[in-house]
Coordinates of C-alpha atoms in Angstrom, one line a residue:
M559 CA 48.5 -53.1 3.3
I560 CA 48.0 -49.7 5.0
T561 CA 44.2 -49.1 5.3
N562 CA 44.0 -45.5 6.4
P563 CA 46.9 -43.9 8.2
T564 CA 44.9 -40.8 9.1
R565 CA 42.4 -42.6 11.3
S566 CA 43.1 -42.4 15.0
V567 CA 41.9 -45.0 17.5
L568 CA 41.4 -44.8 21.2
I569 CA 41.4 -48.2 23.0
V570 CA 39.5 -48.4 26.3
E571 CA 40.4 -51.8 27.9
D572 CA 41.4 -52.5 31.5
E573 CA 43.2 -55.8 30.6
R574 CA 46.6 -54.5 29.5
I575 CA 47.7 -57.6 27.6
I576 CA 44.5 -57.5 25.4
A577 CA 44.9 -53.7 25.0
A578 CA 48.5 -54.0 23.9
D579 CA 47.7 -56.8 21.5
L580 CA 44.9 -54.7 20.0
Q581 CA 47.2 -51.6 19.7
Q582 CA 49.9 -53.6 17.9
S583 CA 47.3 -55.1 15.5
L584 CA 45.9 -51.7 14.7
I585 CA 49.3 -50.1 14.1
G586 CA 50.1 -53.0 11.8
M587 CA 47.0 -52.3 9.8
G588 CA 48.0 -48.6 9.4
Y589 CA 45.8 -47.0 12.1
D590 CA 47.1 -44.5 14.6
A591 CA 46.3 -46.3 17.9
F592 CA 47.6 -43.4 19.9
A593 CA 46.4 -44.2 23.4
I594 CA 45.1 -46.9 25.8
A595 CA 42.7 -46.0 28.6
C596 CA 42.0 -48.4 31.5
S597 CA 38.9 -46.7 32.9
G598 CA 36.0 -44.6 31.9
D599 CA 37.4 -41.4 33.5
E600 CA 40.7 -41.9 31.7
A601 CA 38.9 -42.6 28.4
I602 CA 37.1 -39.2 28.7
K603 CA 40.3 -37.5 29.6
R604 CA 42.2 -39.0 26.6
A605 CA 39.4 -38.1 24.2
T606 CA 39.3 -34.6 25.5
E607 CA 43.1 -34.2 25.0
R608 CA 42.8 -35.6 21.5
C609 CA 39.5 -36.5 19.8
P610 CA 39.9 -39.9 18.0
D611 CA 38.3 -41.0 14.8
I612 CA 37.0 -44.1 16.5
I613 CA 36.8 -45.7 20.0
L614 CA 37.2 -49.4 20.8
L615 CA 35.5 -49.7 24.2
D616 CA 35.3 -52.8 26.5
I617 CA 31.8 -53.2 27.9
R618 CA 33.1 -54.3 31.3
I619 CA 35.8 -52.1 32.6
K620 CA 36.9 -51.5 36.2
G621 CA 36.0 -48.3 38.0
P622 CA 32.9 -46.3 39.1
R623 CA 31.3 -46.6 35.6
D624 CA 31.3 -49.5 33.2
G625 CA 31.9 -49.3 29.4
I626 CA 28.2 -48.7 28.6
E627 CA 27.9 -45.8 31.1
T628 CA 31.2 -44.4 29.7
A629 CA 29.8 -44.7 26.2
V630 CA 26.9 -42.5 27.1
L631 CA 29.2 -39.8 28.3
L632 CA 31.5 -40.1 25.3
R633 CA 28.5 -39.8 22.9
E634 CA 27.3 -36.7 24.7
R635 CA 30.6 -34.9 24.3
F636 CA 32.1 -36.3 21.0
D637 CA 30.8 -37.2 17.6
V638 CA 32.9 -40.4 17.4
P639 CA 31.7 -43.9 16.4
L640 CA 32.0 -46.5 19.2
I641 CA 32.7 -50.2 18.8
Y642 CA 32.1 -52.4 21.9
L643 CA 34.6 -55.1 22.9
T644 CA 33.1 -57.9 25.0
A645 CA 33.7 -61.5 26.0
H646 CA 30.0 -61.7 27.1
A647 CA 27.1 -61.6 24.7
D648 CA 24.2 -62.1 27.1
D649 CA 20.8 -60.6 26.2
T650 CA 20.8 -58.1 29.1
T651 CA 24.3 -56.7 28.2
I652 CA 23.4 -56.5 24.5
A653 CA 20.1 -54.7 25.4
R654 CA 22.0 -52.1 27.5
A655 CA 24.6 -51.6 24.8
K656 CA 22.0 -51.2 22.0
A657 CA 20.6 -48.2 23.8
T658 CA 23.9 -46.3 23.2
E659 CA 23.6 -47.0 19.5
P660 CA 27.1 -48.4 18.9
Y661 CA 28.6 -48.8 15.4
G662 CA 29.6 -52.5 16.0
Y663 CA 30.6 -55.3 18.3
L664 CA 33.8 -57.3 18.6
L665 CA 33.9 -60.5 20.6
K666 CA 37.2 -61.3 22.4
P667 CA 39.5 -62.7 21.4
V668 CA 39.4 -60.3 18.4
K669 CA 40.5 -61.6 15.0
P670 CA 42.6 -59.2 12.9
A671 CA 40.4 -59.6 9.8
E672 CA 37.3 -59.0 11.8
L673 CA 38.8 -56.0 13.5
R674 CA 39.6 -54.3 10.3
S675 CA 36.2 -55.0 8.6
V676 CA 34.2 -53.8 11.7
I677 CA 36.3 -50.6 12.0
E678 CA 36.0 -49.8 8.3
V679 CA 32.2 -50.4 8.2
A680 CA 31.8 -48.3 11.3
M681 CA 33.8 -45.4 9.8
H682 CA 31.9 -45.6 6.5
R683 CA 28.6 -45.6 8.3
H684 CA 29.7 -42.7 10.5
D685 CA 30.8 -40.7 7.4
V686 CA 27.5 -41.3 5.7
E687 CA 25.5 -40.3 8.8
R688 CA 27.6 -37.1 9.2
R689 CA 27.1 -36.1 5.6
L690 CA 23.3 -36.8 6.1
R691 CA 23.2 -34.7 9.2
Q692 CA 25.0 -31.9 7.4
R693 CA 22.5 -32.1 4.5
E694 CA 19.6 -32.1 7.0
R695 CA 21.1 -29.0 8.7
W696 CA 21.3 -27.3 5.2
F697 CA 17.7 -28.2 4.5
A698 CA 16.6 -27.1 7.9
T699 CA 18.4 -23.8 7.6
T700 CA 17.1 -23.3 4.1
L701 CA 13.5 -24.0 5.3
R702 CA 13.9 -21.7 8.3
S703 CA 15.2 -18.8 6.2
M704 CA 12.7 -19.1 3.3
A705 CA 10.4 -16.2 2.7
D706 CA 7.6 -18.6 2.1
A707 CA 5.9 -20.3 5.1
V708 CA 6.3 -24.0 5.4
I709 CA 4.3 -26.4 7.6
T710 CA 4.6 -30.2 7.7
V711 CA 2.3 -32.7 9.3
D712 CA 2.2 -36.4 10.0
L713 CA -0.4 -38.8 8.8
A714 CA -2.7 -37.7 11.7
G715 CA -2.5 -34.1 10.5
N716 CA -0.5 -33.0 13.5
I717 CA 2.3 -30.4 13.0
T718 CA 5.8 -31.8 12.9
F719 CA 7.6 -28.7 11.6
M720 CA 7.1 -25.0 10.8
N721 CA 9.6 -22.4 9.8
S722 CA 10.0 -18.8 10.9
A723 CA 7.8 -17.4 8.1
A724 CA 5.0 -19.7 9.2
E725 CA 5.4 -18.5 12.7
R726 CA 5.1 -14.9 11.6
L727 CA 2.1 -15.5 9.4
T728 CA 0.2 -17.7 11.9
E729 CA 1.4 -15.6 14.9
T730 CA 2.2 -18.8 16.7
A731 CA 5.6 -20.1 17.9
A732 CA 6.8 -23.4 16.5
A733 CA 7.2 -24.8 20.1
Q734 CA 3.5 -24.1 20.7
A735 CA 2.4 -25.6 17.4
L736 CA 4.3 -28.8 17.3
G737 CA 2.0 -31.8 17.9
R738 CA -1.2 -29.8 17.4
P739 CA -3.6 -30.4 14.5
A740 CA -2.9 -28.0 11.7
R741 CA -6.6 -27.3 11.3
D742 CA -6.6 -25.7 14.7
L743 CA -3.8 -23.4 13.7
L744 CA -5.0 -22.4 10.2
S745 CA -8.2 -20.4 10.2
L746 CA -8.9 -20.4 6.4
F747 CA -11.8 -18.9 4.4
D748 CA -12.6 -18.4 0.8
P749 CA -10.9 -15.4 -0.9
G750 CA -13.9 -13.2 0.0
G751 CA -13.4 -14.1 3.7
S752 CA -17.0 -15.3 4.2
S753 CA -17.0 -19.1 4.0
P754 CA -14.6 -21.4 5.8
V755 CA -12.6 -23.9 3.7
E756 CA -11.1 -27.2 4.6
S757 CA -7.4 -27.3 5.6
P758 CA -5.3 -28.0 2.5
L759 CA -3.2 -30.3 4.6
D760 CA -6.2 -32.4 5.5
R761 CA -7.2 -32.5 1.8
A762 CA -3.7 -33.6 0.8
L763 CA -3.7 -36.4 3.3
R764 CA -7.1 -37.6 2.3
D765 CA -6.8 -37.3 -1.5
N766 CA -3.1 -38.1 -1.7
R767 CA -2.5 -35.5 -4.4
T768 CA -0.9 -32.0 -4.8
A769 CA -3.1 -29.0 -5.0
S770 CA -2.9 -25.2 -5.0
L771 CA -5.4 -22.8 -3.4
D772 CA -6.0 -19.1 -2.8
T773 CA -7.6 -18.5 0.6
T774 CA -8.0 -15.8 3.2
M775 CA -6.3 -16.6 6.5
I776 CA -7.5 -14.9 9.7
T777 CA -4.6 -14.7 12.2
R778 CA -4.8 -14.8 15.9
S779 CA -4.9 -11.0 16.1
N780 CA -7.9 -11.1 13.7
V781 CA -5.9 -9.8 10.7
R782 CA -7.1 -11.0 7.3
R783 CA -4.4 -12.1 4.9
L784 CA -4.8 -13.4 1.4
I785 CA -2.5 -16.4 0.9
H786 CA -1.6 -18.7 -1.9
D787 CA -0.6 -22.3 -0.9
S788 CA 0.8 -25.4 -2.6
T789 CA 0.2 -28.5 -0.6
S790 CA 1.5 -32.0 -1.3
P791 CA 1.5 -35.4 0.4
V792 CA 5.0 -36.6 1.4
G793 CA 6.1 -40.2 1.3
D794 CA 9.0 -42.6 0.7
D795 CA 9.4 -46.0 -1.0
R796 CA 7.7 -47.7 2.0
G797 CA 4.6 -45.5 2.1
R798 CA 3.2 -42.1 3.1
L799 CA 4.7 -40.0 5.8
G800 CA 2.5 -36.9 6.0
A801 CA 2.0 -33.7 4.0
V802 CA 3.7 -30.4 3.5
M803 CA 2.1 -27.0 2.9
V804 CA 4.1 -24.1 1.4
F805 CA 2.3 -20.8 1.4
R806 CA 2.9 -17.1 1.0
D807 CA 1.2 -13.9 2.0
L808 CA -0.2 -12.2 -1.1
T809 CA -1.9 -9.3 0.8
D810 CA 0.8 -6.7 -0.2
Q811 CA 1.1 -8.1 -3.7
Q812 CA -2.7 -7.9 -4.1
H813 CA -2.6 -4.3 -2.8
M814 CA 0.1 -3.4 -5.3
Q815 CA -1.8 -5.0 -8.1
R816 CA -4.9 -3.0 -7.3
Q817 CA -2.8 0.1 -7.1
L818 CA -1.6 -0.6 -10.6
E819 CA -5.1 -1.3 -11.8
I820 CA -6.2 2.0 -10.2
A821 CA -3.3 3.8 -11.8
D822 CA -4.3 2.4 -15.2
R823 CA -7.9 3.5 -14.7
L824 CA -6.8 6.9 -13.5
A825 CA -4.6 7.3 -16.6
S826 CA -7.6 6.6 -18.8
L827 CA -9.9 8.8 -16.7
G828 CA -7.4 11.6 -16.6
T829 CA -7.2 11.6 -20.4
M830 CA -11.0 11.7 -20.6
A831 CA -11.3 14.3 -17.8
A832 CA -9.0 16.7 -19.7
G833 CA -11.3 16.7 -22.7
V834 CA -14.4 16.9 -20.6
A835 CA -13.1 19.7 -18.5
H836 CA -12.0 21.7 -21.6
E837 CA -15.5 21.3 -23.2
I838 CA -17.2 22.3 -19.9
N839 CA -14.9 25.1 -18.9
N840 CA -15.1 26.9 -22.2
P841 CA -18.9 27.5 -22.2
L842 CA -18.7 27.9 -18.4
A843 CA -16.2 30.7 -18.8
V844 CA -18.8 32.4 -21.0
V845 CA -21.5 31.9 -18.4
I846 CA -19.5 33.3 -15.5
A847 CA -17.9 36.2 -17.5
N848 CA -21.3 37.3 -18.9
S849 CA -22.8 36.9 -15.5
D850 CA -20.3 39.3 -14.1
Y851 CA -21.0 41.7 -16.9
I852 CA -24.7 41.5 -16.2
R853 CA -24.0 42.2 -12.5
S854 CA -22.1 45.4 -13.3
E855 CA -24.8 46.5 -15.7
L856 CA -27.5 45.8 -13.1
D857 CA -25.7 47.7 -10.5
E858 CA -25.5 50.8 -12.7
I859 CA -29.2 50.4 -13.7
S860 CA -30.2 50.0 -10.0
T861 CA -28.3 53.1 -9.0
A862 CA -30.0 55.1 -11.8
L863 CA -33.5 53.9 -10.8
D864 CA -33.2 54.4 -7.1
A865 CA -34.6 57.9 -7.3
A866 CA -36.8 57.7 -10.4
A867 CA -38.4 54.3 -9.9
P868 CA -37.5 52.8 -6.5
E869 CA -39.8 49.7 -7.0
L870 CA -38.2 48.9 -10.3
A871 CA -34.8 49.5 -8.7
E872 CA -35.7 46.9 -6.1
R873 CA -36.6 44.4 -8.8
V874 CA -33.3 45.0 -10.4
R875 CA -31.5 44.3 -7.1
D876 CA -33.4 41.0 -7.0
L877 CA -32.1 40.2 -10.4
A878 CA -28.6 41.1 -9.2
Q879 CA -29.1 38.6 -6.3
I880 CA -30.1 36.0 -8.8
Q881 CA -27.0 36.8 -10.9
S882 CA -24.9 36.3 -7.8
E883 CA -26.4 32.8 -7.2
I884 CA -25.8 32.0 -10.9
S885 CA -22.2 33.1 -10.5
R886 CA -21.6 31.1 -7.4
A887 CA -23.1 28.0 -8.9
G888 CA -20.9 28.4 -12.0
T889 CA -17.9 28.8 -9.8
R890 CA -18.8 25.7 -7.9
I891 CA -19.2 23.8 -11.2
G892 CA -15.7 25.0 -12.1
K893 CA -14.4 23.7 -8.8
I894 CA -16.0 20.3 -9.4
V895 CA -14.5 20.1 -12.9
G896 CA -11.2 21.1 -11.4
D897 CA -11.4 18.2 -9.0
L898 CA -11.0 15.8 -11.9
R899 CA -7.3 16.7 -11.7
T900 CA -7.2 14.3 -8.7
F901 CA -7.4 11.4 -11.1
S902 CA -4.7 12.5 -13.5
R903 CA -2.3 14.0 -11.0
P904 CA -2.9 12.4 -7.6
G905 CA 0.4 13.5 -6.2
E906 CA -0.2 17.2 -6.8
Q907 CA -0.7 19.0 -3.5
T908 CA -3.0 21.9 -2.8
S909 CA -1.5 24.7 -0.6
G910 CA -3.3 27.6 1.0
Q911 CA -5.5 28.0 4.0
A912 CA -9.1 26.9 4.3
D913 CA -11.8 27.6 6.9
L914 CA -12.6 24.0 7.9
A915 CA -15.5 24.8 10.2
S916 CA -17.1 26.8 7.4
A917 CA -16.7 23.9 4.9
I918 CA -18.2 21.4 7.4
H919 CA -21.2 23.7 8.3
W920 CA -21.9 24.3 4.6
A921 CA -21.8 20.5 4.0
I922 CA -24.3 20.0 6.9
R923 CA -26.7 22.6 5.5
T924 CA -26.4 21.1 2.0
T925 CA -27.2 17.6 3.1
S926 CA -29.7 18.2 5.9
H927 CA -32.6 17.0 3.7
E928 CA -30.9 13.6 3.3
F929 CA -31.4 12.9 7.0
R930 CA -35.0 13.9 7.4
H931 CA -36.5 10.4 7.3
R932 CA -33.4 8.4 8.1
A933 CA -31.4 9.5 11.1
R934 CA -30.6 12.3 13.5
L935 CA -27.6 14.4 12.5
V936 CA -25.4 15.3 15.5
H937 CA -22.3 17.5 15.2
D938 CA -19.6 18.3 17.7
L939 CA -17.4 21.0 16.3
P940 CA -15.1 23.1 18.6
A941 CA -13.3 26.2 17.4
L942 CA -11.1 24.9 14.6
P943 CA -7.9 26.6 13.3
P944 CA -7.5 26.9 9.5
V945 CA -6.2 23.9 7.6
V946 CA -4.0 23.5 4.5
G947 CA -6.4 23.1 1.5
D948 CA -9.3 24.6 -0.3
E949 CA -12.6 25.3 1.4
T950 CA -14.8 24.5 -1.6
R951 CA -13.1 21.2 -2.2
L952 CA -13.2 20.3 1.5
G953 CA -16.9 21.1 1.5
Q954 CA -17.4 18.6 -1.4
V955 CA -15.6 15.9 0.7
F956 CA -17.9 16.3 3.7
V957 CA -21.0 16.5 1.5
N958 CA -20.1 13.2 0.0
L959 CA -19.3 11.6 3.4
L960 CA -22.5 12.9 4.9
Q961 CA -24.6 11.8 1.9
N962 CA -23.1 8.3 2.0
A963 CA -23.7 8.0 5.8
A964 CA -27.4 9.1 5.4
Q965 CA -28.0 6.8 2.4
A966 CA -26.5 3.8 4.2
I967 CA -29.5 4.0 6.7
P968 CA -32.9 2.9 5.4
P969 CA -35.7 5.5 5.9
G970 CA -38.3 5.0 8.6
K971 CA -36.5 4.8 11.9
V972 CA -35.1 8.3 12.6
N973 CA -35.1 7.9 16.4
E974 CA -33.1 4.7 16.2
N975 CA -30.3 5.9 14.0
Q976 CA -27.7 8.6 14.2
V977 CA -25.0 10.2 12.0
T978 CA -22.3 12.0 14.0
I979 CA -19.7 14.4 12.6
Q980 CA -17.1 15.6 15.1
A981 CA -13.6 17.1 15.0
R982 CA -10.7 17.3 17.4
V983 CA -7.3 19.0 17.2
E984 CA -4.2 16.8 17.6
R985 CA -1.5 19.2 16.5
P986 CA -0.2 19.4 13.9
H987 CA -3.4 17.9 12.6
I988 CA -7.1 18.1 12.8
I989 CA -9.1 14.8 12.8
I990 CA -12.7 14.8 11.5
E991 CA -14.8 11.7 12.0
V992 CA -18.1 10.9 10.3
R993 CA -19.8 7.9 11.9
D994 CA -23.1 6.3 11.1
T995 CA -25.3 3.5 12.6
G996 CA -26.0 1.8 9.3
P997 CA -25.5 -1.9 8.4
G998 CA -21.7 -1.6 8.0
I999 CA -19.5 -2.5 5.0
L1000 CA -18.6 -6.0 4.0
P1001 CA -14.9 -6.9 4.6
G1002 CA -14.4 -7.7 1.0
N1003 CA -15.7 -4.2 0.0
L1004 CA -13.7 -2.4 2.7
Q1005 CA -10.4 -2.8 0.9
R1006 CA -11.8 -1.4 -2.4
I1007 CA -13.9 1.5 -1.0
F1008 CA -11.7 4.2 -2.4
E1009 CA -11.2 2.6 -5.8
P1010 CA -12.6 4.6 -8.8
F1011 CA -15.8 3.1 -10.2
F1012 CA -16.3 0.8 -7.2
T1013 CA -19.9 1.0 -5.9
T1014 CA -22.3 -1.3 -4.0
K1015 CA -25.3 0.8 -5.1
E1016 CA -27.8 -0.3 -7.8
V1017 CA -27.1 0.5 -11.4
G1018 CA -28.0 4.2 -12.0
E1019 CA -27.7 5.1 -8.3
G1020 CA -24.0 5.7 -8.1
T1021 CA -20.9 6.1 -10.3
G1022 CA -18.4 4.8 -7.8
L1023 CA -16.4 8.0 -8.1
G1024 CA -17.5 9.9 -5.0
L1025 CA -15.2 8.3 -2.4
S1026 CA -12.3 8.1 -4.8
V1027 CA -12.7 11.9 -5.5
C1028 CA -12.7 12.4 -1.7
H1029 CA -9.5 10.4 -1.4
G1030 CA -7.9 12.4 -4.2
I1031 CA -8.9 15.7 -2.7
V1032 CA -7.8 14.9 0.8
T1033 CA -4.4 13.4 -0.2
S1034 CA -3.8 16.4 -2.6
M1035 CA -3.9 18.6 0.5
G1036 CA -1.4 16.4 2.3
G1037 CA -4.0 14.7 4.4
D1038 CA -5.3 11.2 4.8
I1039 CA -8.7 9.5 4.8
E1040 CA -9.4 6.0 6.1
V1041 CA -12.4 3.9 7.0
E1042 CA -13.4 1.4 9.7
S1043 CA -16.4 -0.8 9.7
A1044 CA -17.9 -4.0 11.0
I1045 CA -21.1 -5.7 9.9
G1046 CA -24.0 -4.5 12.0
K1047 CA -22.0 -1.7 13.6
G1048 CA -22.0 1.0 11.0
A1049 CA -19.0 2.8 9.4
L1050 CA -16.5 5.4 10.5
F1051 CA -14.7 7.6 8.0
R1052 CA -11.7 9.5 9.5
V1053 CA -10.2 12.5 7.7
T1054 CA -6.9 13.9 8.9
L1055 CA -5.8 17.4 7.7
R1056 CA -2.8 19.5 8.3
I1057 CA -3.2 22.6 10.4
A1058 CA -2.1 25.7 8.4
S1059 CA 0.9 27.5 9.7
W1060 CA 2.0 31.1 9.2
A1061 CA 4.4 29.8 6.6
T1062 CA 1.5 28.5 4.5
V1063 CA 1.4 30.5 1.3
P1064 CA -2.1 31.8 0.7
P1065 CA -3.6 31.2 -2.8
T1066 CA -3.5 34.1 -5.3
R1067 CA -6.8 36.0 -5.0
P1068 CA -8.3 38.0 -7.8
L1069 CA -9.0 41.7 -7.4
T1070 CA -12.2 42.1 -5.4
T1071 CA -12.5 45.9 -5.6
P1072 CA -13.1 47.3 -9.1
I1073 CA -10.3 49.6 -10.2
A1074 CA -9.7 51.7 -13.2
V1075 CA -7.6 49.8 -15.7
R1076 CA -5.4 51.6 -18.2
P1077 CA -6.9 51.1 -21.6
G1078 CA -4.8 49.1 -24.0
R1079 CA -4.8 47.3 -27.3
I1080 CA -5.7 43.6 -26.7
L1081 CA -5.6 40.6 -28.9
V1082 CA -7.8 37.6 -28.0
V1083 CA -6.8 34.3 -29.6
D1084 CA -9.5 31.6 -29.0
H1085 CA -11.3 29.3 -31.4
D1086 CA -14.6 29.7 -29.5
E1087 CA -16.7 32.6 -30.9
M1088 CA -18.7 32.8 -27.7
V1089 CA -15.5 33.7 -26.0
H1090 CA -15.0 36.5 -28.6
R1091 CA -18.4 38.0 -27.9
T1092 CA -18.0 37.7 -24.1
M1093 CA -14.6 39.4 -24.2
S1094 CA -16.0 42.2 -26.4
R1095 CA -18.5 43.0 -23.6
L1096 CA -16.0 42.7 -20.7
L1097 CA -13.2 44.6 -22.4
R1098 CA -15.3 47.3 -24.2
D1099 CA -13.1 50.0 -22.7
H1100 CA -10.1 48.6 -24.5
D1101 CA -9.2 48.4 -28.2
L1102 CA -10.0 44.7 -28.7
V1103 CA -9.3 42.4 -31.7
C1104 CA -10.3 38.7 -31.7
T1105 CA -9.1 35.9 -33.9
G1106 CA -9.9 32.2 -33.9
S1107 CA -6.5 30.6 -34.7
G1108 CA -2.8 30.9 -34.1
H1109 CA -2.2 31.5 -37.8
G1110 CA -4.7 34.3 -37.7
A1111 CA -2.9 35.8 -34.7
L1112 CA 0.4 35.7 -36.6
A1113 CA -1.1 37.4 -39.6
L1114 CA -2.4 40.3 -37.3
L1115 CA 0.8 40.6 -35.4
A1116 CA 2.8 40.9 -38.6
G1117 CA 1.3 44.3 -39.2
E1118 CA -0.1 45.5 -35.9
R1119 CA 1.1 46.1 -32.4
F1120 CA -0.7 44.9 -29.2
D1121 CA -0.2 45.6 -25.5
L1122 CA -1.6 42.3 -24.4
I1123 CA -2.4 38.9 -25.9
L1124 CA -5.0 36.6 -24.3
C1125 CA -4.2 33.2 -25.9
D1126 CA -6.1 29.9 -25.4
L1127 CA -3.8 27.0 -24.9
M1128 CA -5.7 24.2 -26.5
M1129 CA -6.5 25.2 -30.1
P1130 CA -6.7 23.1 -33.3
V1131 CA -3.9 23.3 -35.9
M1132 CA -1.6 25.7 -34.0
T1133 CA -1.7 25.5 -30.2
G1134 CA -1.1 28.3 -27.8
V1135 CA 2.3 26.9 -27.0
E1136 CA 3.3 26.8 -30.6
L1137 CA 2.2 30.4 -31.1
Y1138 CA 4.1 31.5 -28.1
E1139 CA 7.3 29.7 -29.3
H1140 CA 7.0 31.5 -32.6
L1141 CA 6.6 34.9 -30.9
R1142 CA 9.5 34.2 -28.5
A1143 CA 11.8 33.6 -31.4
Q1144 CA 10.6 36.7 -33.4
D1145 CA 9.7 39.2 -30.7
P1146 CA 10.7 38.2 -27.1
E1147 CA 9.3 41.4 -25.6
L1148 CA 5.8 40.7 -27.1
A1149 CA 6.0 37.1 -26.0
R1150 CA 6.3 38.3 -22.4
R1151 CA 2.9 40.0 -22.8
V1152 CA 1.1 36.7 -23.6
V1153 CA -1.4 35.5 -21.0
F1154 CA -2.5 31.9 -21.4
M1155 CA -6.1 30.9 -21.1
T1156 CA -6.7 27.3 -20.2
G1157 CA -10.1 25.6 -20.7
S1158 CA -8.9 22.7 -18.4
A1159 CA -6.9 22.4 -15.3
L1160 CA -5.9 19.0 -16.8
V1161 CA -3.4 20.1 -19.4
P1162 CA -1.1 17.4 -20.7
G1163 CA 2.1 16.8 -18.8
K1164 CA 4.4 18.5 -21.4
V1165 CA 2.1 21.5 -21.5
E1166 CA 2.1 21.7 -17.7
D1167 CA 5.9 21.6 -17.8
F1168 CA 6.0 24.3 -20.3
L1169 CA 3.7 26.6 -18.3
R1170 CA 6.0 26.1 -15.3
S1171 CA 9.0 27.0 -17.4
V1172 CA 7.8 30.4 -18.6
P1173 CA 7.1 33.6 -16.6
N1174 CA 3.8 34.3 -18.3
L1175 CA 0.6 34.7 -16.4
R1176 CA -2.1 32.0 -16.6
L1177 CA -5.9 32.6 -16.6
E1178 CA -7.9 29.4 -15.9
K1179 CA -11.4 29.1 -17.3
P1180 CA -14.0 29.6 -16.1
F1181 CA -12.9 33.1 -14.9
G1182 CA -14.9 36.2 -14.1
M1183 CA -14.3 39.9 -14.4
P1184 CA -12.2 40.2 -11.2
E1185 CA -9.7 37.6 -12.4
L1186 CA -9.6 39.2 -15.9
Q1187 CA -9.0 42.6 -14.4
S1188 CA -6.2 41.2 -12.2
V1189 CA -4.1 40.0 -15.1
I1190 CA -4.7 43.1 -17.2
V1191 CA -3.5 45.3 -14.4
Q1192 CA -0.4 43.1 -13.9
V1193 CA 0.4 43.4 -17.6
L1194 CA -0.8 46.9 -18.5
G1195 CA -0.8 48.7 -15.1
N1196 CA -3.7 50.7 -13.7
A1197 CA -4.9 54.1 -14.8
G1198 CA -3.6 55.8 -11.6

């Protein structure tokens, strides 16, 4: 019977008769006994020339090295099972032979039946072990390449394995970690990062059960990472072997989840803001427009009274000054309402040039009272070039940062506390830093500081919108805002803004010098009667007609001709967009003379797309006389 003709055998035996007899027996059994070596060196040479499937090796062979020493060299170079041939079975020889981990022993003289069975058992064992090693390599490669971190420990809690992901997360090489207690490597705290927690591996070894846990891990470089782990004891049929911990870094996932939550809040806030802005801007437009009208009337009265009643003229000029303050306050309210757009369109950028130094100095003056009993306010502001952005909105950012810095410091120890605002130019940016000596910000709060509605103040003392508005304003200008803080060491807010270049497009400015506007026939379409009355005052030199609806406008336009149509966008029943579409279909020339009035900078997305798609001018409420004159001149031309 041929056992396995593909298996080759190398015989290492210095007694030629015994070697030849073995060779003939093996050939008779179907093995390929291709060579006989009489020494250790010859055995290595033959195996190098042709690697056998199995080696029969006499323990005692002539030459500089015996069979056992030869076996050591063969095992180092070749993955081949070894079977010892020996006529001696003393304890010392057997002990030396066992150290080389042979696959069997054959006592001389060798019986054919025993020869075959020992070879087949050795080959089977070797095949099983090879497959096991291959599987172990697959498992090891899989573990090393996993995105999840894996650490295993023995029953004493000492590390026996860690993959590449675990090395990255713990910032420790596996070679340095092996044999060390896992608790020394894993610095774990509760999710808030304040209280240390027991090593999950120690818990698994103690309780002998699987568990999952969310913790904060602090790395060797003091970076905080939120991790989720699953830890389980490991054992076999004979008992426990240790434990394994599989864990992953959830920091980025948590950040993305928070961004999604913020986006959801912003979507809701944006919808609410659009309605609020519309309701505020409509009456605010009346306030500012009427204020401008009052100013023009007061200027005329003052001029007329200068000669006849100078004291009365001076009082009128005081009223004019009050009017200017009302107008500026109204404009500021409009700017603040406009900032609600940062919640609904956070990606929209603001272009134009802003005087950064002026914005900061205004913020310092505005907040100076906040520091009176809390801290000294120190500022270091060199000559600063203009930046990309809007001066009023930047002023709002620094007012908020300075107020927060002041309010972080309890009153009563002015000389011991300080708030510093300083700026430096690092082209192409300017960096402004606001630093306080307050108590600092908790690590758990630091990551949420710019989230809408997040506040650490008492109920009624803050909305949680201030810093999120700041973040929205700065990023809308292509800048960045970040915070650094440590408990007991205060907080530092860093704002980075782009320096404006000559290529920066300046914002459109309204006419600042009154000019004579050519009179025309103007139709005002707005559902707010206060707007009608205000327009009647401002446009008294024109032939003005007002209507409160789109349908009313269509009825008027069916029988009359107008030079200009001032049309509100957000009207009930028929919107300004629908009215315009009707006009464009019926009278394209007249449609080009429509100027849209918006009561909100937060028009819905489709309406915003529409406004970008048409060439018509747009007048945002609240507006004053200069802005109104500007659009009238562009449509009707001036009197000159």
